[in-house]
């Protein structure tokens, strides 16, 4: 694990402690400490994904935040800019690695505790920290971060 991934994991955890949900914490840390250019309006998109989409316990909000970061780095603004076949394999690879590493992509599996309990907050803090490190390592491996 690199110093960079350790720092990003810590910053994701710190963002979670400051009150950001899991999805927001990922996006906030990567836009502030990894130079990922996500403006305030795009950042707002992360808000509804916490708790597996508004506490529905569906797809992990942190995974969605990671996908937002990756998409910001490799995505497109128009269909003419880049074909999806250049984007989807990268996000699918991250998804598959995430599922292998964490055992599931579903909040209900990753978060067995009732929301807003001490156990929930401890588990989410630990998990978001690990996911932040995991994303940083992936981005480093793929050479997707400028200056890394």
mmCIF file of N, CA and C in Angstrom:
data_model
loop_
_atom_site.group_PDB
_atom_site.id
_atom_site.type_symbol
_atom_site.label_atom_id
_atom_site.label_comp_id
_atom_site.label_asym_id
_atom_site.label_seq_id
_atom_site.Cartn_x
_atom_site.Cartn_y
_atom_site.Cartn_z
ATOM 1 N N UNK A 1 0.842 -1.178 0.000
ATOM 2 C CA UNK A 1 0.000 0.000 0.000
ATOM 3 C C UNK A 1 0.891 1.247 0.000
ATOM 4 N N UNK A 2 0.566 2.192 -0.848
ATOM 5 C CA UNK A 2 1.388 3.388 -0.962
ATOM 6 C C UNK A 2 1.027 4.425 0.097
ATOM 7 N N UNK A 3 1.928 5.355 0.282
ATOM 8 C CA UNK A 3 1.670 6.476 1.188
ATOM 9 C C UNK A 3 0.457 7.266 0.706
ATOM 10 N N UNK A 4 0.357 7.418 -0.625
ATOM 11 C CA UNK A 4 -0.776 8.138 -1.210
ATOM 12 C C UNK A 4 -2.102 7.457 -0.871
ATOM 13 N N UNK A 5 -2.184 6.132 -1.042
ATOM 14 C CA UNK A 5 -3.437 5.432 -0.757
ATOM 15 C C UNK A 5 -3.767 5.475 0.731
ATOM 16 N N UNK A 6 -2.757 5.388 1.566
ATOM 17 C CA UNK A 6 -2.982 5.511 3.018
ATOM 18 C C UNK A 6 -3.579 6.879 3.351
ATOM 19 N N UNK A 7 -2.995 7.934 2.756
ATOM 20 C CA UNK A 7 -3.481 9.297 3.003
ATOM 21 C C UNK A 7 -4.924 9.456 2.524
ATOM 22 N N UNK A 8 -5.220 8.946 1.324
ATOM 23 C CA UNK A 8 -6.577 9.083 0.805
ATOM 24 C C UNK A 8 -7.575 8.326 1.665
ATOM 25 N N UNK A 9 -7.212 7.136 2.113
ATOM 26 C CA UNK A 9 -8.100 6.387 3.003
ATOM 27 C C UNK A 9 -8.390 7.164 4.273
ATOM 28 N N UNK A 10 -7.352 7.752 4.843
ATOM 29 C CA UNK A 10 -7.526 8.560 6.054
ATOM 30 C C UNK A 10 -8.417 9.766 5.772
ATOM 31 N N UNK A 11 -8.221 10.421 4.636
ATOM 32 C CA UNK A 11 -9.024 11.602 4.308
ATOM 33 C C UNK A 11 -10.485 11.247 4.051
ATOM 34 N N UNK A 12 -10.729 10.088 3.452
ATOM 35 C CA UNK A 12 -12.111 9.635 3.280
ATOM 36 C C UNK A 12 -12.742 9.425 4.654
ATOM 37 N N UNK A 13 -12.022 8.761 5.540
ATOM 38 C CA UNK A 13 -12.528 8.559 6.902
ATOM 39 C C UNK A 13 -12.788 9.873 7.618
ATOM 40 N N UNK A 14 -11.885 10.835 7.457
ATOM 41 C CA UNK A 14 -12.073 12.147 8.078
ATOM 42 C C UNK A 14 -13.307 12.852 7.525
ATOM 43 N N UNK A 15 -13.524 12.741 6.217
ATOM 44 C CA UNK A 15 -14.713 13.358 5.619
ATOM 45 C C UNK A 15 -15.979 12.707 6.182
ATOM 46 N N UNK A 16 -15.951 11.390 6.352
ATOM 47 C CA UNK A 16 -17.099 10.692 6.937
ATOM 48 C C UNK A 16 -17.339 11.180 8.364
ATOM 49 N N UNK A 17 -16.273 11.330 9.128
ATOM 50 C CA UNK A 17 -16.405 11.816 10.519
ATOM 51 C C UNK A 17 -16.981 13.225 10.571
ATOM 52 N N UNK A 18 -16.700 14.032 9.540
ATOM 53 C CA UNK A 18 -17.207 15.416 9.503
ATOM 54 C C UNK A 18 -18.679 15.480 9.111
ATOM 55 N N UNK A 19 -19.276 14.342 8.768
ATOM 56 C CA UNK A 19 -20.705 14.335 8.482
ATOM 57 C C UNK A 19 -21.090 14.022 7.048
ATOM 58 N N UNK A 20 -20.106 13.810 6.179
ATOM 59 C CA UNK A 20 -20.429 13.393 4.821
ATOM 60 C C UNK A 20 -20.864 11.933 4.835
ATOM 61 N N UNK A 21 -21.811 11.581 3.966
ATOM 62 C CA UNK A 21 -22.170 10.160 3.880
ATOM 63 C C UNK A 21 -21.080 9.417 3.113
ATOM 64 N N UNK A 22 -21.214 8.115 2.983
ATOM 65 C CA UNK A 22 -20.153 7.295 2.383
ATOM 66 C C UNK A 22 -19.809 7.734 0.961
ATOM 67 N N UNK A 23 -20.806 7.989 0.149
ATOM 68 C CA UNK A 23 -20.577 8.413 -1.231
ATOM 69 C C UNK A 23 -19.913 9.787 -1.279
ATOM 70 N N UNK A 24 -20.445 10.716 -0.506
ATOM 71 C CA UNK A 24 -19.877 12.069 -0.456
ATOM 72 C C UNK A 24 -18.438 12.049 0.058
ATOM 73 N N UNK A 25 -18.166 11.212 1.061
ATOM 74 C CA UNK A 25 -16.821 11.160 1.656
ATOM 75 C C UNK A 25 -15.782 10.744 0.620
ATOM 76 N N UNK A 26 -16.121 9.760 -0.199
ATOM 77 C CA UNK A 26 -15.206 9.327 -1.262
ATOM 78 C C UNK A 26 -14.952 10.481 -2.231
ATOM 79 N N UNK A 27 -16.017 11.062 -2.740
ATOM 80 C CA UNK A 27 -15.887 12.126 -3.742
ATOM 81 C C UNK A 27 -15.171 13.336 -3.152
ATOM 82 N N UNK A 28 -15.522 13.722 -1.941
ATOM 83 C CA UNK A 28 -14.904 14.895 -1.302
ATOM 84 C C UNK A 28 -13.392 14.709 -1.131
ATOM 85 N N UNK A 29 -12.988 13.559 -0.634
ATOM 86 C CA UNK A 29 -11.557 13.323 -0.411
ATOM 87 C C UNK A 29 -10.788 13.335 -1.730
ATOM 88 N N UNK A 30 -11.337 12.725 -2.752
ATOM 89 C CA UNK A 30 -10.615 12.662 -4.022
ATOM 90 C C UNK A 30 -10.608 13.996 -4.747
ATOM 91 N N UNK A 31 -11.622 14.803 -4.547
ATOM 92 C CA UNK A 31 -11.574 16.117 -5.198
ATOM 93 C C UNK A 31 -10.655 17.068 -4.433
ATOM 94 N N UNK A 32 -10.552 16.913 -3.129
ATOM 95 C CA UNK A 32 -9.702 17.816 -2.345
ATOM 96 C C UNK A 32 -8.243 17.387 -2.282
ATOM 97 N N UNK A 33 -8.003 16.093 -2.199
ATOM 98 C CA UNK A 33 -6.642 15.631 -1.921
ATOM 99 C C UNK A 33 -5.989 14.870 -3.073
ATOM 100 N N UNK A 34 -6.758 14.569 -4.118
ATOM 101 C CA UNK A 34 -6.174 13.873 -5.269
ATOM 102 C C UNK A 34 -6.307 14.694 -6.546
ATOM 103 N N UNK A 35 -6.876 15.887 -6.416
ATOM 104 C CA UNK A 35 -6.975 16.773 -7.568
ATOM 105 C C UNK A 35 -7.981 16.353 -8.618
ATOM 106 N N UNK A 36 -8.953 15.526 -8.250
ATOM 107 C CA UNK A 36 -9.984 15.134 -9.201
ATOM 108 C C UNK A 36 -10.955 16.308 -9.330
ATOM 109 N N UNK A 37 -11.127 16.779 -10.551
ATOM 110 C CA UNK A 37 -11.893 17.994 -10.820
ATOM 111 C C UNK A 37 -13.398 17.721 -10.832
ATOM 112 N N UNK A 38 -13.987 17.753 -9.649
ATOM 113 C CA UNK A 38 -15.431 17.568 -9.493
ATOM 114 C C UNK A 38 -15.973 18.848 -8.872
ATOM 115 N N UNK A 39 -16.763 19.580 -9.650
ATOM 116 C CA UNK A 39 -17.267 20.855 -9.136
ATOM 117 C C UNK A 39 -18.401 20.635 -8.132
ATOM 118 N N UNK A 40 -18.820 21.724 -7.490
ATOM 119 C CA UNK A 40 -19.818 21.627 -6.432
ATOM 120 C C UNK A 40 -21.145 21.032 -6.916
ATOM 121 N N UNK A 41 -21.566 21.394 -8.117
ATOM 122 C CA UNK A 41 -22.828 20.839 -8.620
ATOM 123 C C UNK A 41 -22.720 19.347 -8.868
ATOM 124 N N UNK A 42 -21.614 18.902 -9.431
ATOM 125 C CA UNK A 42 -21.422 17.469 -9.632
ATOM 126 C C UNK A 42 -21.297 16.756 -8.286
ATOM 127 N N UNK A 43 -20.657 17.405 -7.324
ATOM 128 C CA UNK A 43 -20.525 16.818 -5.988
ATOM 129 C C UNK A 43 -21.891 16.534 -5.372
ATOM 130 N N UNK A 44 -22.839 17.415 -5.604
ATOM 131 C CA UNK A 44 -24.187 17.229 -5.065
ATOM 132 C C UNK A 44 -24.814 15.907 -5.505
ATOM 133 N N UNK A 45 -24.400 15.416 -6.656
ATOM 134 C CA UNK A 45 -24.941 14.150 -7.152
ATOM 135 C C UNK A 45 -24.667 12.997 -6.196
ATOM 136 N N UNK A 46 -23.605 13.084 -5.424
ATOM 137 C CA UNK A 46 -23.231 12.005 -4.508
ATOM 138 C C UNK A 46 -24.173 11.892 -3.305
ATOM 139 N N UNK A 47 -24.854 12.966 -2.960
ATOM 140 C CA UNK A 47 -25.635 13.006 -1.713
ATOM 141 C C UNK A 47 -26.693 11.923 -1.582
ATOM 142 N N UNK A 48 -27.404 11.624 -2.622
ATOM 143 C CA UNK A 48 -28.502 10.664 -2.531
ATOM 144 C C UNK A 48 -28.094 9.208 -2.506
ATOM 145 N N UNK A 49 -26.797 8.930 -2.704
ATOM 146 C CA UNK A 49 -26.364 7.539 -2.803
ATOM 147 C C UNK A 49 -25.975 6.915 -1.467
ATOM 148 N N UNK A 50 -25.836 7.717 -0.424
ATOM 149 C CA UNK A 50 -25.484 7.183 0.888
ATOM 150 C C UNK A 50 -26.525 6.190 1.381
ATOM 151 N N UNK A 51 -26.057 5.236 2.179
ATOM 152 C CA UNK A 51 -26.977 4.243 2.741
ATOM 153 C C UNK A 51 -27.543 3.316 1.682
ATOM 154 N N UNK A 52 -26.807 3.143 0.606
ATOM 155 C CA UNK A 52 -27.300 2.258 -0.454
ATOM 156 C C UNK A 52 -28.486 2.870 -1.178
ATOM 157 N N UNK A 53 -28.397 4.141 -1.472
ATOM 158 C CA UNK A 53 -29.407 4.983 -2.116
ATOM 159 C C UNK A 53 -30.505 5.325 -1.094
ATOM 160 N N UNK A 54 -30.203 6.355 -0.319
ATOM 161 C CA UNK A 54 -31.182 6.883 0.624
ATOM 162 C C UNK A 54 -31.655 5.907 1.680
ATOM 163 N N UNK A 55 -30.743 5.099 2.202
ATOM 164 C CA UNK A 55 -31.037 4.071 3.212
ATOM 165 C C UNK A 55 -31.860 2.905 2.673
ATOM 166 N N UNK A 56 -31.887 2.724 1.362
ATOM 167 C CA UNK A 56 -32.575 1.566 0.780
ATOM 168 C C UNK A 56 -31.728 0.298 0.918
ATOM 169 N N UNK A 57 -30.446 0.486 1.304
ATOM 170 C CA UNK A 57 -29.502 -0.619 1.496
ATOM 171 C C UNK A 57 -29.252 -1.384 0.193
ATOM 172 N N UNK A 58 -29.303 -0.667 -0.904
ATOM 173 C CA UNK A 58 -29.055 -1.257 -2.208
ATOM 174 C C UNK A 58 -27.581 -1.128 -2.543
ATOM 175 N N UNK A 59 -27.219 -0.715 -3.733
ATOM 176 C CA UNK A 59 -25.820 -0.601 -4.150
ATOM 177 C C UNK A 59 -25.048 0.283 -3.168
ATOM 178 N N UNK A 60 -23.862 -0.138 -2.804
ATOM 179 C CA UNK A 60 -23.043 0.587 -1.832
ATOM 180 C C UNK A 60 -22.796 2.022 -2.309
ATOM 181 N N UNK A 61 -23.123 2.986 -1.471
ATOM 182 C CA UNK A 61 -22.919 4.390 -1.814
ATOM 183 C C UNK A 61 -21.458 4.727 -2.038
ATOM 184 N N UNK A 62 -20.569 4.109 -1.289
ATOM 185 C CA UNK A 62 -19.141 4.364 -1.484
ATOM 186 C C UNK A 62 -18.687 3.855 -2.849
ATOM 187 N N UNK A 63 -19.231 2.724 -3.290
ATOM 188 C CA UNK A 63 -18.924 2.213 -4.622
ATOM 189 C C UNK A 63 -19.408 3.196 -5.683
ATOM 190 N N UNK A 64 -20.580 3.759 -5.487
ATOM 191 C CA UNK A 64 -21.090 4.754 -6.431
ATOM 192 C C UNK A 64 -20.168 5.972 -6.444
ATOM 193 N N UNK A 65 -19.729 6.420 -5.267
ATOM 194 C CA UNK A 65 -18.791 7.538 -5.198
ATOM 195 C C UNK A 65 -17.499 7.229 -5.941
ATOM 196 N N UNK A 66 -17.004 6.009 -5.790
ATOM 197 C CA UNK A 66 -15.792 5.594 -6.515
ATOM 198 C C UNK A 66 -16.020 5.646 -8.021
ATOM 199 N N UNK A 67 -17.177 5.187 -8.448
ATOM 200 C CA UNK A 67 -17.501 5.196 -9.875
ATOM 201 C C UNK A 67 -17.607 6.624 -10.387
ATOM 202 N N UNK A 68 -18.114 7.531 -9.566
ATOM 203 C CA UNK A 68 -18.163 8.945 -9.946
ATOM 204 C C UNK A 68 -16.747 9.495 -10.143
ATOM 205 N N UNK A 69 -15.843 9.142 -9.251
ATOM 206 C CA UNK A 69 -14.456 9.605 -9.363
ATOM 207 C C UNK A 69 -13.816 9.043 -10.630
ATOM 208 N N UNK A 70 -13.956 7.748 -10.845
ATOM 209 C CA UNK A 70 -13.378 7.121 -12.036
ATOM 210 C C UNK A 70 -13.971 7.737 -13.301
ATOM 211 N N UNK A 71 -15.284 7.909 -13.312
ATOM 212 C CA UNK A 71 -15.948 8.477 -14.487
ATOM 213 C C UNK A 71 -15.508 9.907 -14.759
ATOM 214 N N UNK A 72 -15.232 10.657 -13.702
ATOM 215 C CA UNK A 72 -14.729 12.016 -13.894
ATOM 216 C C UNK A 72 -13.382 11.981 -14.609
ATOM 217 N N UNK A 73 -12.585 10.983 -14.296
ATOM 218 C CA UNK A 73 -11.245 10.881 -14.876
ATOM 219 C C UNK A 73 -11.229 10.306 -16.290
ATOM 220 N N UNK A 74 -12.170 9.417 -16.619
ATOM 221 C CA UNK A 74 -12.123 8.764 -17.932
ATOM 222 C C UNK A 74 -13.388 8.949 -18.755
ATOM 223 N N UNK A 75 -14.388 9.620 -18.200
ATOM 224 C CA UNK A 75 -15.685 9.727 -18.858
ATOM 225 C C UNK A 75 -15.697 10.684 -20.032
ATOM 226 N N UNK A 76 -16.889 10.977 -20.473
ATOM 227 C CA UNK A 76 -17.074 11.809 -21.655
ATOM 228 C C UNK A 76 -18.205 12.802 -21.435
ATOM 229 N N UNK A 77 -18.209 13.838 -22.242
ATOM 230 C CA UNK A 77 -19.276 14.829 -22.221
ATOM 231 C C UNK A 77 -20.232 14.664 -23.394
ATOM 232 N N UNK A 78 -19.765 14.054 -24.464
ATOM 233 C CA UNK A 78 -20.614 13.814 -25.630
ATOM 234 C C UNK A 78 -20.310 12.424 -26.174
ATOM 235 N N UNK A 79 -21.256 11.821 -26.878
ATOM 236 C CA UNK A 79 -21.001 10.510 -27.479
ATOM 237 C C UNK A 79 -19.848 10.534 -28.484
ATOM 238 N N UNK A 80 -19.615 11.671 -29.095
ATOM 239 C CA UNK A 80 -18.545 11.773 -30.087
ATOM 240 C C UNK A 80 -17.159 11.823 -29.447
ATOM 241 N N UNK A 81 -17.095 12.211 -28.201
ATOM 242 C CA UNK A 81 -15.806 12.379 -27.528
ATOM 243 C C UNK A 81 -15.060 11.058 -27.361
ATOM 244 N N UNK A 82 -15.797 10.010 -27.009
ATOM 245 C CA UNK A 82 -15.152 8.736 -26.696
ATOM 246 C C UNK A 82 -16.224 7.653 -26.694
ATOM 247 N N UNK A 83 -15.924 6.484 -27.222
ATOM 248 C CA UNK A 83 -16.911 5.393 -27.169
ATOM 249 C C UNK A 83 -16.985 4.785 -25.759
ATOM 250 N N UNK A 84 -18.151 4.305 -25.414
ATOM 251 C CA UNK A 84 -18.344 3.683 -24.100
ATOM 252 C C UNK A 84 -17.450 2.471 -23.906
ATOM 253 N N UNK A 85 -17.046 1.832 -24.993
ATOM 254 C CA UNK A 85 -16.178 0.662 -24.863
ATOM 255 C C UNK A 85 -14.812 1.025 -24.292
ATOM 256 N N UNK A 86 -14.497 2.321 -24.199
ATOM 257 C CA UNK A 86 -13.269 2.764 -23.542
ATOM 258 C C UNK A 86 -13.496 3.092 -22.069
ATOM 259 N N UNK A 87 -14.732 3.195 -21.671
ATOM 260 C CA UNK A 87 -15.071 3.581 -20.293
ATOM 261 C C UNK A 87 -15.548 2.370 -19.483
ATOM 262 N N UNK A 88 -16.494 1.643 -20.028
ATOM 263 C CA UNK A 88 -17.114 0.548 -19.289
ATOM 264 C C UNK A 88 -16.140 -0.507 -18.777
ATOM 265 N N UNK A 89 -15.143 -0.909 -19.559
ATOM 266 C CA UNK A 89 -14.236 -1.938 -19.018
ATOM 267 C C UNK A 89 -13.511 -1.499 -17.737
ATOM 268 N N UNK A 90 -13.210 -0.221 -17.622
ATOM 269 C CA UNK A 90 -12.502 0.270 -16.430
ATOM 270 C C UNK A 90 -13.439 0.271 -15.223
ATOM 271 N N UNK A 91 -14.652 0.789 -15.410
ATOM 272 C CA UNK A 91 -15.583 0.819 -14.277
ATOM 273 C C UNK A 91 -16.045 -0.595 -13.914
ATOM 274 N N UNK A 92 -16.195 -1.456 -14.877
ATOM 275 C CA UNK A 92 -16.562 -2.856 -14.587
ATOM 276 C C UNK A 92 -15.436 -3.560 -13.837
ATOM 277 N N UNK A 93 -14.199 -3.310 -14.259
ATOM 278 C CA UNK A 93 -13.068 -3.922 -13.557
ATOM 279 C C UNK A 93 -13.035 -3.473 -12.101
ATOM 280 N N UNK A 94 -13.262 -2.162 -11.860
ATOM 281 C CA UNK A 94 -13.277 -1.692 -10.480
ATOM 282 C C UNK A 94 -14.415 -2.362 -9.707
ATOM 283 N N UNK A 95 -15.602 -2.408 -10.290
ATOM 284 C CA UNK A 95 -16.749 -3.056 -9.661
ATOM 285 C C UNK A 95 -16.414 -4.492 -9.274
ATOM 286 N N UNK A 96 -15.854 -5.240 -10.211
ATOM 287 C CA UNK A 96 -15.556 -6.645 -9.956
ATOM 288 C C UNK A 96 -14.498 -6.811 -8.869
ATOM 289 N N UNK A 97 -13.497 -5.955 -8.894
ATOM 290 C CA UNK A 97 -12.468 -6.004 -7.835
ATOM 291 C C UNK A 97 -13.074 -5.647 -6.485
ATOM 292 N N UNK A 98 -13.949 -4.649 -6.476
ATOM 293 C CA UNK A 98 -14.628 -4.231 -5.246
ATOM 294 C C UNK A 98 -15.402 -5.420 -4.670
ATOM 295 N N UNK A 99 -16.176 -6.057 -5.515
ATOM 296 C CA UNK A 99 -16.990 -7.188 -5.061
ATOM 297 C C UNK A 99 -16.107 -8.312 -4.503
ATOM 298 N N UNK A 100 -14.996 -8.576 -5.169
ATOM 299 C CA UNK A 100 -14.080 -9.618 -4.691
ATOM 300 C C UNK A 100 -13.448 -9.216 -3.351
ATOM 301 N N UNK A 101 -13.021 -7.970 -3.237
ATOM 302 C CA UNK A 101 -12.353 -7.484 -2.031
ATOM 303 C C UNK A 101 -13.283 -7.422 -0.820
ATOM 304 N N UNK A 102 -14.509 -6.937 -1.045
ATOM 305 C CA UNK A 102 -15.414 -6.679 0.076
ATOM 306 C C UNK A 102 -16.532 -7.715 0.213
ATOM 307 N N UNK A 103 -16.629 -8.635 -0.744
ATOM 308 C CA UNK A 103 -17.596 -9.719 -0.639
ATOM 309 C C UNK A 103 -18.971 -9.407 -1.194
ATOM 310 N N UNK A 104 -19.226 -8.162 -1.509
ATOM 311 C CA UNK A 104 -20.531 -7.755 -2.038
ATOM 312 C C UNK A 104 -20.435 -6.311 -2.509
ATOM 313 N N UNK A 105 -21.392 -5.910 -3.309
ATOM 314 C CA UNK A 105 -21.518 -4.497 -3.695
ATOM 315 C C UNK A 105 -22.776 -3.879 -3.073
ATOM 316 N N UNK A 106 -23.437 -4.649 -2.235
ATOM 317 C CA UNK A 106 -24.703 -4.217 -1.650
ATOM 318 C C UNK A 106 -24.522 -3.703 -0.217
ATOM 319 N N UNK A 107 -25.078 -2.552 0.039
ATOM 320 C CA UNK A 107 -25.012 -1.957 1.370
ATOM 321 C C UNK A 107 -25.557 -2.919 2.427
ATOM 322 N N UNK A 108 -26.635 -3.613 2.118
ATOM 323 C CA UNK A 108 -27.246 -4.512 3.111
ATOM 324 C C UNK A 108 -26.297 -5.614 3.559
ATOM 325 N N UNK A 109 -25.368 -6.003 2.675
ATOM 326 C CA UNK A 109 -24.391 -7.027 3.033
ATOM 327 C C UNK A 109 -23.185 -6.426 3.759
ATOM 328 N N UNK A 110 -22.800 -5.228 3.358
ATOM 329 C CA UNK A 110 -21.628 -4.576 3.934
ATOM 330 C C UNK A 110 -21.946 -3.889 5.264
ATOM 331 N N UNK A 111 -23.209 -3.559 5.455
ATOM 332 C CA UNK A 111 -23.647 -2.812 6.632
ATOM 333 C C UNK A 111 -24.756 -3.582 7.356
ATOM 334 N N UNK A 112 -24.387 -4.502 8.237
ATOM 335 C CA UNK A 112 -25.404 -5.306 8.907
ATOM 336 C C UNK A 112 -26.089 -4.602 10.086
ATOM 337 N N UNK A 113 -25.681 -3.379 10.391
ATOM 338 C CA UNK A 113 -26.207 -2.687 11.569
ATOM 339 C C UNK A 113 -27.288 -1.685 11.192
ATOM 340 N N UNK A 114 -28.123 -1.379 12.153
ATOM 341 C CA UNK A 114 -29.156 -0.366 11.955
ATOM 342 C C UNK A 114 -28.471 0.989 11.753
ATOM 343 N N UNK A 115 -29.000 1.772 10.831
ATOM 344 C CA UNK A 115 -28.418 3.070 10.539
ATOM 345 C C UNK A 115 -28.420 3.980 11.769
ATOM 346 N N UNK A 116 -27.377 4.788 11.843
ATOM 347 C CA UNK A 116 -27.189 5.808 12.873
ATOM 348 C C UNK A 116 -26.970 5.253 14.280
ATOM 349 N N UNK A 117 -26.607 3.990 14.371
ATOM 350 C CA UNK A 117 -26.206 3.436 15.662
ATOM 351 C C UNK A 117 -24.679 3.527 15.751
ATOM 352 N N UNK A 118 -24.170 3.336 16.930
ATOM 353 C CA UNK A 118 -22.717 3.369 17.127
ATOM 354 C C UNK A 118 -22.020 2.320 16.247
ATOM 355 N N UNK A 119 -22.576 1.105 16.206
ATOM 356 C CA UNK A 119 -21.986 0.043 15.393
ATOM 357 C C UNK A 119 -21.994 0.411 13.909
ATOM 358 N N UNK A 120 -23.089 1.004 13.455
ATOM 359 C CA UNK A 120 -23.179 1.443 12.057
ATOM 360 C C UNK A 120 -22.096 2.462 11.749
ATOM 361 N N UNK A 121 -21.963 3.463 12.594
ATOM 362 C CA UNK A 121 -20.988 4.531 12.337
ATOM 363 C C UNK A 121 -19.560 3.994 12.371
ATOM 364 N N UNK A 122 -19.253 3.114 13.317
ATOM 365 C CA UNK A 122 -17.918 2.509 13.383
ATOM 366 C C UNK A 122 -17.638 1.673 12.136
ATOM 367 N N UNK A 123 -18.609 0.871 11.728
ATOM 368 C CA UNK A 123 -18.444 0.019 10.554
ATOM 369 C C UNK A 123 -18.268 0.861 9.286
ATOM 370 N N UNK A 124 -19.088 1.884 9.131
ATOM 371 C CA UNK A 124 -18.994 2.733 7.931
ATOM 372 C C UNK A 124 -17.672 3.501 7.897
ATOM 373 N N UNK A 125 -17.221 3.969 9.026
ATOM 374 C CA UNK A 125 -15.942 4.675 9.078
ATOM 375 C C UNK A 125 -14.815 3.751 8.627
ATOM 376 N N UNK A 126 -14.794 2.566 9.166
ATOM 377 C CA UNK A 126 -13.766 1.588 8.812
ATOM 378 C C UNK A 126 -13.858 1.215 7.325
ATOM 379 N N UNK A 127 -15.072 0.997 6.859
ATOM 380 C CA UNK A 127 -15.295 0.597 5.476
ATOM 381 C C UNK A 127 -14.944 1.716 4.498
ATOM 382 N N UNK A 128 -15.375 2.935 4.763
ATOM 383 C CA UNK A 128 -15.069 4.029 3.832
ATOM 384 C C UNK A 128 -13.564 4.277 3.771
ATOM 385 N N UNK A 129 -12.881 4.148 4.892
ATOM 386 C CA UNK A 129 -11.430 4.288 4.902
ATOM 387 C C UNK A 129 -10.801 3.238 3.982
ATOM 388 N N UNK A 130 -11.196 1.996 4.131
ATOM 389 C CA UNK A 130 -10.662 0.903 3.299
ATOM 390 C C UNK A 130 -10.991 1.114 1.827
ATOM 391 N N UNK A 131 -12.207 1.559 1.549
ATOM 392 C CA UNK A 131 -12.619 1.767 0.156
ATOM 393 C C UNK A 131 -11.842 2.925 -0.458
ATOM 394 N N UNK A 132 -11.587 3.977 0.313
ATOM 395 C CA UNK A 132 -10.775 5.084 -0.180
ATOM 396 C C UNK A 132 -9.374 4.622 -0.565
ATOM 397 N N UNK A 133 -8.769 3.810 0.272
ATOM 398 C CA UNK A 133 -7.445 3.241 -0.041
ATOM 399 C C UNK A 133 -7.514 2.372 -1.289
ATOM 400 N N UNK A 134 -8.548 1.580 -1.358
ATOM 401 C CA UNK A 134 -8.734 0.661 -2.482
ATOM 402 C C UNK A 134 -8.849 1.435 -3.798
ATOM 403 N N UNK A 135 -9.628 2.506 -3.799
ATOM 404 C CA UNK A 135 -9.774 3.334 -5.004
ATOM 405 C C UNK A 135 -8.452 4.003 -5.356
ATOM 406 N N UNK A 136 -7.763 4.541 -4.380
ATOM 407 C CA UNK A 136 -6.477 5.197 -4.644
ATOM 408 C C UNK A 136 -5.496 4.219 -5.278
ATOM 409 N N UNK A 137 -5.443 3.003 -4.772
ATOM 410 C CA UNK A 137 -4.555 1.988 -5.336
ATOM 411 C C UNK A 137 -4.931 1.669 -6.785
ATOM 412 N N UNK A 138 -6.215 1.558 -7.044
ATOM 413 C CA UNK A 138 -6.694 1.276 -8.395
ATOM 414 C C UNK A 138 -6.313 2.407 -9.352
ATOM 415 N N UNK A 139 -6.546 3.640 -8.936
ATOM 416 C CA UNK A 139 -6.228 4.789 -9.786
ATOM 417 C C UNK A 139 -4.731 4.897 -10.040
ATOM 418 N N UNK A 140 -3.933 4.618 -9.013
ATOM 419 C CA UNK A 140 -2.484 4.605 -9.182
ATOM 420 C C UNK A 140 -2.059 3.536 -10.186
ATOM 421 N N UNK A 141 -2.597 2.338 -10.008
ATOM 422 C CA UNK A 141 -2.259 1.228 -10.896
ATOM 423 C C UNK A 141 -2.585 1.558 -12.356
ATOM 424 N N UNK A 142 -3.718 2.216 -12.560
ATOM 425 C CA UNK A 142 -4.169 2.542 -13.912
ATOM 426 C C UNK A 142 -3.534 3.818 -14.460
ATOM 427 N N UNK A 143 -2.778 4.522 -13.614
ATOM 428 C CA UNK A 143 -2.147 5.769 -14.054
ATOM 429 C C UNK A 143 -3.156 6.863 -14.350
ATOM 430 N N UNK A 144 -4.240 6.899 -13.601
ATOM 431 C CA UNK A 144 -5.315 7.845 -13.880
ATOM 432 C C UNK A 144 -5.219 9.170 -13.137
ATOM 433 N N UNK A 145 -4.279 9.275 -12.204
ATOM 434 C CA UNK A 145 -4.156 10.517 -11.462
ATOM 435 C C UNK A 145 -2.917 11.272 -11.934
ATOM 436 N N UNK A 146 -3.116 12.515 -12.286
ATOM 437 C CA UNK A 146 -2.000 13.356 -12.718
ATOM 438 C C UNK A 146 -1.037 13.541 -11.546
ATOM 439 N N UNK A 147 0.229 13.414 -11.821
ATOM 440 C CA UNK A 147 1.247 13.649 -10.790
ATOM 441 C C UNK A 147 1.456 12.499 -9.837
ATOM 442 N N UNK A 148 0.785 11.383 -10.044
ATOM 443 C CA UNK A 148 0.952 10.231 -9.148
ATOM 444 C C UNK A 148 1.831 9.195 -9.780
#
